[in-house]
Coordinates of C-alpha atoms and ligand atoms in Angstrom, one line a residue:
M126 CA -29.3 51.9 -82.3
K127 CA -26.7 51.7 -79.6
G128 CA -27.3 50.0 -76.3
I129 CA -30.6 48.4 -77.1
T130 CA -30.6 44.7 -76.5
T131 CA -33.5 42.4 -76.1
R132 CA -32.5 39.6 -73.8
P133 CA -34.4 36.3 -73.9
V134 CA -37.1 36.2 -71.3
I135 CA -36.8 33.6 -68.5
L136 CA -39.6 32.8 -66.1
T137 CA -39.3 30.6 -63.0
G138 CA -40.9 30.6 -59.6
D139 CA -41.6 28.8 -56.5
R140 CA -44.8 27.7 -54.8
T141 CA -45.1 29.7 -51.6
T142 CA -45.2 26.7 -49.2
G143 CA -42.3 27.5 -46.9
A144 CA -38.9 29.2 -46.7
L145 CA -36.3 27.9 -49.2
H146 CA -33.4 25.6 -48.3
I147 CA -30.0 24.6 -49.7
G148 CA -31.6 22.2 -52.1
H149 CA -33.3 25.2 -53.8
Y150 CA -30.0 27.0 -53.7
A151 CA -28.1 24.1 -55.5
G152 CA -30.8 23.4 -58.0
S153 CA -32.2 26.8 -58.9
L154 CA -31.2 29.9 -56.9
R155 CA -27.6 30.0 -57.9
N156 CA -28.5 29.6 -61.6
R157 CA -30.9 32.5 -61.2
L158 CA -28.1 34.7 -60.0
R159 CA -26.3 34.0 -63.3
F160 CA -29.5 34.4 -65.4
Q161 CA -30.1 37.9 -64.1
N162 CA -27.0 39.0 -66.1
S163 CA -27.9 37.3 -69.4
H164 CA -31.7 37.2 -69.5
E165 CA -34.7 39.3 -68.7
Q166 CA -35.7 37.3 -65.6
F167 CA -39.1 37.1 -63.9
L168 CA -39.5 35.3 -60.6
L169 CA -43.0 34.3 -59.7
L170 CA -44.1 33.9 -56.1
A171 CA -46.6 31.2 -57.0
D172 CA -49.2 31.5 -54.3
T173 CA -52.2 30.6 -56.3
Q174 CA -50.4 27.4 -57.5
A175 CA -49.5 26.7 -53.8
L176 CA -53.2 26.9 -53.0
T177 CA -53.9 24.0 -55.4
D178 CA -52.7 21.5 -52.8
N179 CA -52.8 23.7 -49.7
A180 CA -56.3 25.1 -49.7
D181 CA -56.6 24.1 -46.1
D182 CA -53.4 25.9 -45.0
R183 CA -53.8 29.4 -46.4
D184 CA -51.8 30.9 -43.5
K185 CA -48.7 29.0 -44.7
V186 CA -49.3 30.1 -48.3
R187 CA -49.7 33.8 -47.3
T188 CA -46.8 34.0 -44.9
S189 CA -44.5 32.1 -47.2
V190 CA -44.8 34.9 -49.8
M191 CA -42.5 37.0 -47.6
E192 CA -40.3 34.1 -46.6
V193 CA -39.6 33.2 -50.2
A194 CA -39.1 36.9 -51.2
L195 CA -36.6 37.3 -48.3
D196 CA -34.8 34.2 -49.5
Y197 CA -34.6 35.6 -53.1
L198 CA -33.1 38.9 -51.9
A199 CA -30.8 37.3 -49.3
V200 CA -29.1 35.1 -51.9
G201 CA -28.5 38.1 -54.1
I202 CA -31.4 38.3 -56.5
D203 CA -31.3 42.0 -57.5
P204 CA -34.7 43.6 -58.0
A205 CA -33.1 46.0 -60.5
R206 CA -32.3 43.1 -62.8
T207 CA -34.9 40.5 -61.8
T208 CA -38.6 41.2 -61.5
I209 CA -40.1 39.5 -58.4
C210 CA -43.9 39.3 -58.7
L211 CA -46.9 37.8 -57.0
Q212 CA -49.0 35.4 -58.9
S213 CA -52.4 36.1 -57.2
R214 CA -52.1 39.8 -58.0
L215 CA -51.8 39.1 -61.8
P216 CA -55.3 38.6 -63.0
A217 CA -54.2 38.0 -66.6
L218 CA -52.7 34.7 -65.4
A219 CA -56.1 33.6 -64.1
E220 CA -57.9 34.7 -67.2
L221 CA -55.5 33.0 -69.6
S222 CA -55.8 29.8 -67.5
M223 CA -59.5 29.8 -68.0
L224 CA -59.1 30.3 -71.7
Y225 CA -56.4 27.6 -72.0
L226 CA -58.6 25.1 -70.2
N227 CA -60.7 24.9 -73.3
F228 CA -57.7 23.7 -75.3
V229 CA -56.8 20.8 -73.1
T230 CA -58.7 17.7 -72.2
V231 CA -59.2 16.2 -68.8
A232 CA -57.6 13.0 -70.1
R233 CA -54.5 14.9 -71.2
L234 CA -54.2 16.5 -67.8
E235 CA -54.6 13.2 -66.0
R236 CA -51.9 11.7 -68.3
N237 CA -49.4 14.4 -67.5
P238 CA -46.5 12.4 -65.7
T239 CA -45.8 15.3 -63.3
I240 CA -49.5 15.4 -62.2
K241 CA -49.7 11.7 -62.0
D242 CA -46.7 11.4 -59.7
E243 CA -47.9 14.3 -57.6
I244 CA -51.4 12.9 -57.2
R245 CA -49.9 9.6 -56.0
A246 CA -47.5 11.3 -53.6
R247 CA -50.2 13.5 -52.1
R248 CA -52.6 10.5 -51.7
F249 CA -55.5 12.4 -53.1
G250 CA -57.2 9.2 -54.3
R251 CA -60.4 10.2 -56.1
D252 CA -60.5 13.5 -54.3
I253 CA -58.2 15.6 -56.5
P254 CA -58.8 19.3 -56.2
A255 CA -59.9 20.5 -59.6
G256 CA -57.4 23.4 -59.3
F257 CA -54.7 20.9 -58.8
L258 CA -55.5 18.8 -61.8
C259 CA -55.7 21.9 -63.9
Y260 CA -52.5 23.5 -62.7
P261 CA -50.6 22.6 -65.9
A262 CA -52.9 24.9 -67.8
A263 CA -52.2 27.6 -65.2
Q264 CA -48.5 27.1 -65.4
A265 CA -48.9 27.4 -69.2
A266 CA -50.6 30.7 -68.6
D267 CA -47.7 31.8 -66.4
I268 CA -45.1 30.9 -69.0
T269 CA -46.9 32.3 -72.0
A270 CA -48.1 35.5 -70.4
F271 CA -44.5 36.6 -69.9
K272 CA -43.6 35.2 -73.4
A273 CA -40.8 33.3 -71.7
T274 CA -38.7 31.1 -74.0
V275 CA -36.5 29.7 -71.3
V276 CA -38.0 27.9 -68.2
P277 CA -35.5 26.4 -65.8
V278 CA -37.3 23.8 -63.8
G279 CA -36.4 20.5 -62.1
E280 CA -36.5 17.4 -64.2
D281 CA -39.8 16.4 -62.6
Q282 CA -41.4 19.5 -64.1
A283 CA -40.3 18.9 -67.7
P284 CA -43.7 17.4 -68.7
L285 CA -45.4 20.7 -67.7
I286 CA -43.3 22.5 -70.3
E287 CA -44.2 19.9 -72.9
Q288 CA -47.9 20.5 -72.1
T289 CA -47.4 24.2 -72.3
N290 CA -46.0 23.9 -75.8
E291 CA -49.0 21.9 -76.8
I292 CA -51.3 24.6 -75.6
V293 CA -49.2 27.2 -77.4
R294 CA -49.5 25.3 -80.7
R295 CA -53.3 25.0 -80.2
I296 CA -53.7 28.7 -79.4
N297 CA -51.6 29.7 -82.4
A298 CA -53.6 27.3 -84.7
A299 CA -56.9 28.7 -83.4
A300 CA -55.6 32.3 -84.0
G301 CA -54.2 31.4 -87.4
R302 CA -51.0 33.1 -86.6
T303 CA -48.1 33.0 -84.1
I304 CA -49.1 34.8 -81.0
L305 CA -47.3 32.7 -78.4
S306 CA -43.9 31.2 -78.6
E307 CA -42.8 27.8 -77.4
A308 CA -40.6 27.5 -74.3
Q309 CA -37.6 25.4 -73.6
A310 CA -37.2 23.6 -70.4
V311 CA -33.7 24.0 -68.9
I312 CA -32.9 21.3 -66.5
P313 CA -30.2 22.2 -63.9
E314 CA -27.0 20.2 -63.7
V315 CA -27.4 19.6 -60.1
G316 CA -30.5 17.6 -59.7
R317 CA -32.7 17.6 -56.6
L318 CA -30.7 17.1 -53.4
P319 CA -31.7 14.3 -51.1
G320 CA -32.7 15.2 -47.5
V321 CA -30.0 15.1 -44.8
D322 CA -31.6 11.7 -43.7
G323 CA -30.9 10.2 -47.2
K324 CA -34.6 10.3 -48.2
A325 CA -35.2 11.1 -51.8
K326 CA -36.4 14.7 -51.4
M327 CA -35.2 17.5 -49.2
S328 CA -38.3 19.4 -47.8
K329 CA -39.1 21.6 -45.0
S330 CA -42.2 19.6 -44.2
G331 CA -40.1 16.4 -44.2
G332 CA -37.9 17.9 -41.5
N333 CA -34.8 16.9 -43.4
A334 CA -33.8 20.2 -44.9
I335 CA -31.2 22.8 -44.1
A336 CA -32.8 26.3 -44.4
L337 CA -31.1 29.2 -46.0
S338 CA -31.5 30.9 -42.6
A339 CA -30.1 28.0 -40.6
S340 CA -27.9 29.0 -37.6
P341 CA -24.4 27.8 -37.2
D342 CA -25.6 25.2 -34.6
E343 CA -28.4 24.0 -36.9
I344 CA -26.0 23.5 -39.7
A345 CA -23.6 21.6 -37.5
A346 CA -26.3 19.4 -36.1
A347 CA -27.7 18.6 -39.5
V348 CA -24.3 17.6 -40.8
K349 CA -23.5 15.6 -37.7
A350 CA -26.7 13.6 -38.1
M351 CA -26.3 13.2 -41.9
F352 CA -26.8 9.9 -43.5
T353 CA -23.5 8.4 -44.8
D354 CA -22.8 4.7 -45.5
P355 CA -24.4 2.5 -42.8
N356 CA -21.8 -0.2 -43.5
H357 CA -18.8 2.1 -43.0
L358 CA -18.4 1.2 -39.3
R359 CA -14.7 1.7 -38.8
V360 CA -12.4 4.2 -40.3
D361 CA -10.4 1.5 -42.0
D362 CA -13.4 0.0 -43.7
P363 CA -13.9 0.8 -47.4
G364 CA -16.9 3.2 -47.8
Q365 CA -19.6 3.8 -50.3
V366 CA -19.7 7.2 -52.0
G367 CA -22.9 6.6 -54.0
G368 CA -26.0 7.3 -51.8
N369 CA -23.8 8.9 -49.2
V370 CA -25.4 12.2 -48.5
V371 CA -22.2 13.9 -47.4
F372 CA -20.6 13.2 -50.8
T373 CA -23.8 14.2 -52.6
Y374 CA -23.7 17.6 -50.9
L375 CA -20.0 17.9 -51.5
D376 CA -20.7 17.2 -55.2
A377 CA -23.1 20.1 -55.1
F378 CA -21.2 22.6 -53.1
D379 CA -17.4 21.8 -53.0
N380 CA -15.6 23.9 -55.5
D381 CA -12.3 22.1 -55.1
R382 CA -13.1 19.3 -57.5
A383 CA -9.6 17.8 -57.5
M384 CA -9.6 17.5 -53.7
L385 CA -13.1 16.1 -53.7
A386 CA -12.0 13.4 -56.2
E387 CA -9.2 12.5 -53.9
L388 CA -11.4 12.3 -50.9
K389 CA -13.8 10.0 -52.7
A390 CA -11.0 7.6 -53.7
H391 CA -9.6 7.6 -50.2
Y392 CA -13.1 6.9 -48.7
R393 CA -13.7 4.0 -51.1
R394 CA -10.3 2.6 -50.3
G395 CA -10.8 2.8 -46.6
G396 CA -9.0 4.9 -44.0
L397 CA -11.1 8.0 -44.2
G398 CA -13.6 8.5 -41.4
D399 CA -17.0 10.1 -41.6
A400 CA -16.0 12.8 -39.1
K401 CA -13.4 14.2 -41.6
I402 CA -15.7 14.4 -44.6
K403 CA -18.4 15.9 -42.3
R404 CA -16.0 18.5 -41.0
R405 CA -15.2 19.5 -44.6
L406 CA -18.9 19.8 -45.6
D407 CA -19.7 21.7 -42.4
G408 CA -17.0 24.3 -43.2
I409 CA -18.4 24.7 -46.8
L410 CA -22.0 25.0 -45.7
Q411 CA -21.2 27.4 -42.9
A412 CA -19.3 29.7 -45.4
L413 CA -22.1 29.4 -47.9
I414 CA -25.0 30.1 -45.5
A415 CA -23.4 32.8 -43.2
P416 CA -23.7 35.7 -45.6
I417 CA -27.2 34.6 -46.7
R418 CA -28.4 34.3 -43.1
E419 CA -27.0 37.7 -42.2
R420 CA -28.5 39.5 -45.2
R421 CA -31.8 37.8 -44.6
A422 CA -31.8 38.9 -41.0
R423 CA -31.1 42.5 -42.0
L424 CA -33.8 42.5 -44.7
A425 CA -36.3 41.0 -42.2
Q426 CA -35.8 44.3 -40.2
D427 CA -37.2 46.2 -43.2
L428 CA -40.2 44.3 -44.4
S429 CA -41.7 47.5 -46.0
Y430 CA -38.7 47.5 -48.4
V431 CA -39.4 43.8 -49.4
I432 CA -43.1 44.6 -49.8
E433 CA -42.2 47.5 -52.1
V434 CA -40.0 45.2 -54.2
I435 CA -42.9 42.8 -54.7
R436 CA -45.3 45.6 -55.4
R437 CA -43.1 47.2 -58.1
G438 CA -42.3 43.9 -59.6
T439 CA -45.9 42.9 -59.7
E440 CA -46.9 46.2 -61.4
K441 CA -44.3 45.6 -64.1
A442 CA -45.4 42.0 -64.5
R443 CA -49.0 43.2 -64.7
E444 CA -48.3 45.3 -67.8
R445 CA -46.6 42.5 -69.5
T446 CA -49.2 39.8 -68.8
E447 CA -52.1 42.1 -69.6
A448 CA -50.6 42.8 -73.0
T449 CA -50.3 39.1 -73.8
K450 CA -53.8 38.4 -72.6
R451 CA -55.2 41.1 -75.0
E452 CA -53.4 39.5 -77.9
V453 CA -54.8 36.1 -77.0
V454 CA -58.4 37.3 -76.5
E455 CA -58.1 39.1 -79.9
G456 CA -56.4 36.2 -81.6
L457 CA -59.1 33.8 -80.4
G458 CA -61.7 36.1 -82.0
L459 CA -63.6 37.0 -78.8
F460 CA -65.7 40.1 -78.5
M461 CA -63.3 43.0 -77.8
L462 CA -64.5 45.9 -75.6
Ligands
LIG636 N1 -44.3 24.7 -60.4 C1 -43.2 25.5 -59.8 C2 -42.9 24.9 -58.5 O1 -43.4 23.9 -58.0 C3 -43.6 26.9 -59.6 C4 -44.1 27.6 -60.8 C5 -45.3 28.2 -61.0 C6 -43.4 27.9 -62.0 N2 -45.4 28.8 -62.2 C7 -44.2 28.6 -62.9 C8 -42.1 27.5 -62.5 C9 -43.8 29.0 -64.1 C10 -41.7 27.9 -63.7 C11 -42.6 28.6 -64.6 O2 -42.0 25.4 -57.8

């Protein structure tokens, strides 16, 4: 038959804990713009997962749903080609999570390197929310419910995909046939961007991020204050490129690779001042963000359109995830009504 193609299914998403920033753009958003041409893409507004470590800040979790959806649309995610859906309105995900929890042990959850690191970073101590400890099973539910075979996530999330595939094998073994397929983690080329202050992670809460809605002045101020090489005191001094945030960002966003290589060599040799490289980065970021900011401001004038996009996407996702849930319930040999 002509014209019928089945594209591989891709699922990614973001916890709704704040508007997105240029780190998200470099690491995931721009890849998603490409994936919507080659894959059947679902984007999950992961509000229930956000709740696992933000139960005391539900206002943030709720309001960030719109913020993240606005960011998606502003960068050019096209709802005709990508399905944007809301996790908390997809009951099959919660039901699958409950079923999967019987196929993982607490010890295995505690051993998951992603969870281990995150527990440490959040200083939970002994007071780990149960929902947080169990979120790898919930993420396995997300991935399998859509039958996603490709999951682009940051390197730090790779152990979650591994654990998902373990659950997939157990469910298939329990069912005696292949119901669920294993997923492959796709790690983006550009890793996590450091914050403008040089700290390991760019985050809104850390106050070291450049938002996708940043004004020209905010961008200029962030670049001006950006961490470079603290030992590069005079223009003539040789400078360090490694750990220099300006160069890290140029690596992520400067398309003129030959010019960038030359700038790095010049900086290392000495004779190239911070002001010059910052001017270059400022120009690049202004050009990148201006159309996103303008589109976002326009969309923010028409929130009912954005809500409609989420509603339609969630309806489509509901059909998909309910179908998988029925297969799993049946495969596990539960009573069917
Ligand atoms: N864990 C992801 C994050 O922190 C969000 C997420 C939830 C996700 N469910 C997912 C990503 C399923 C990929 C696939 O941003």
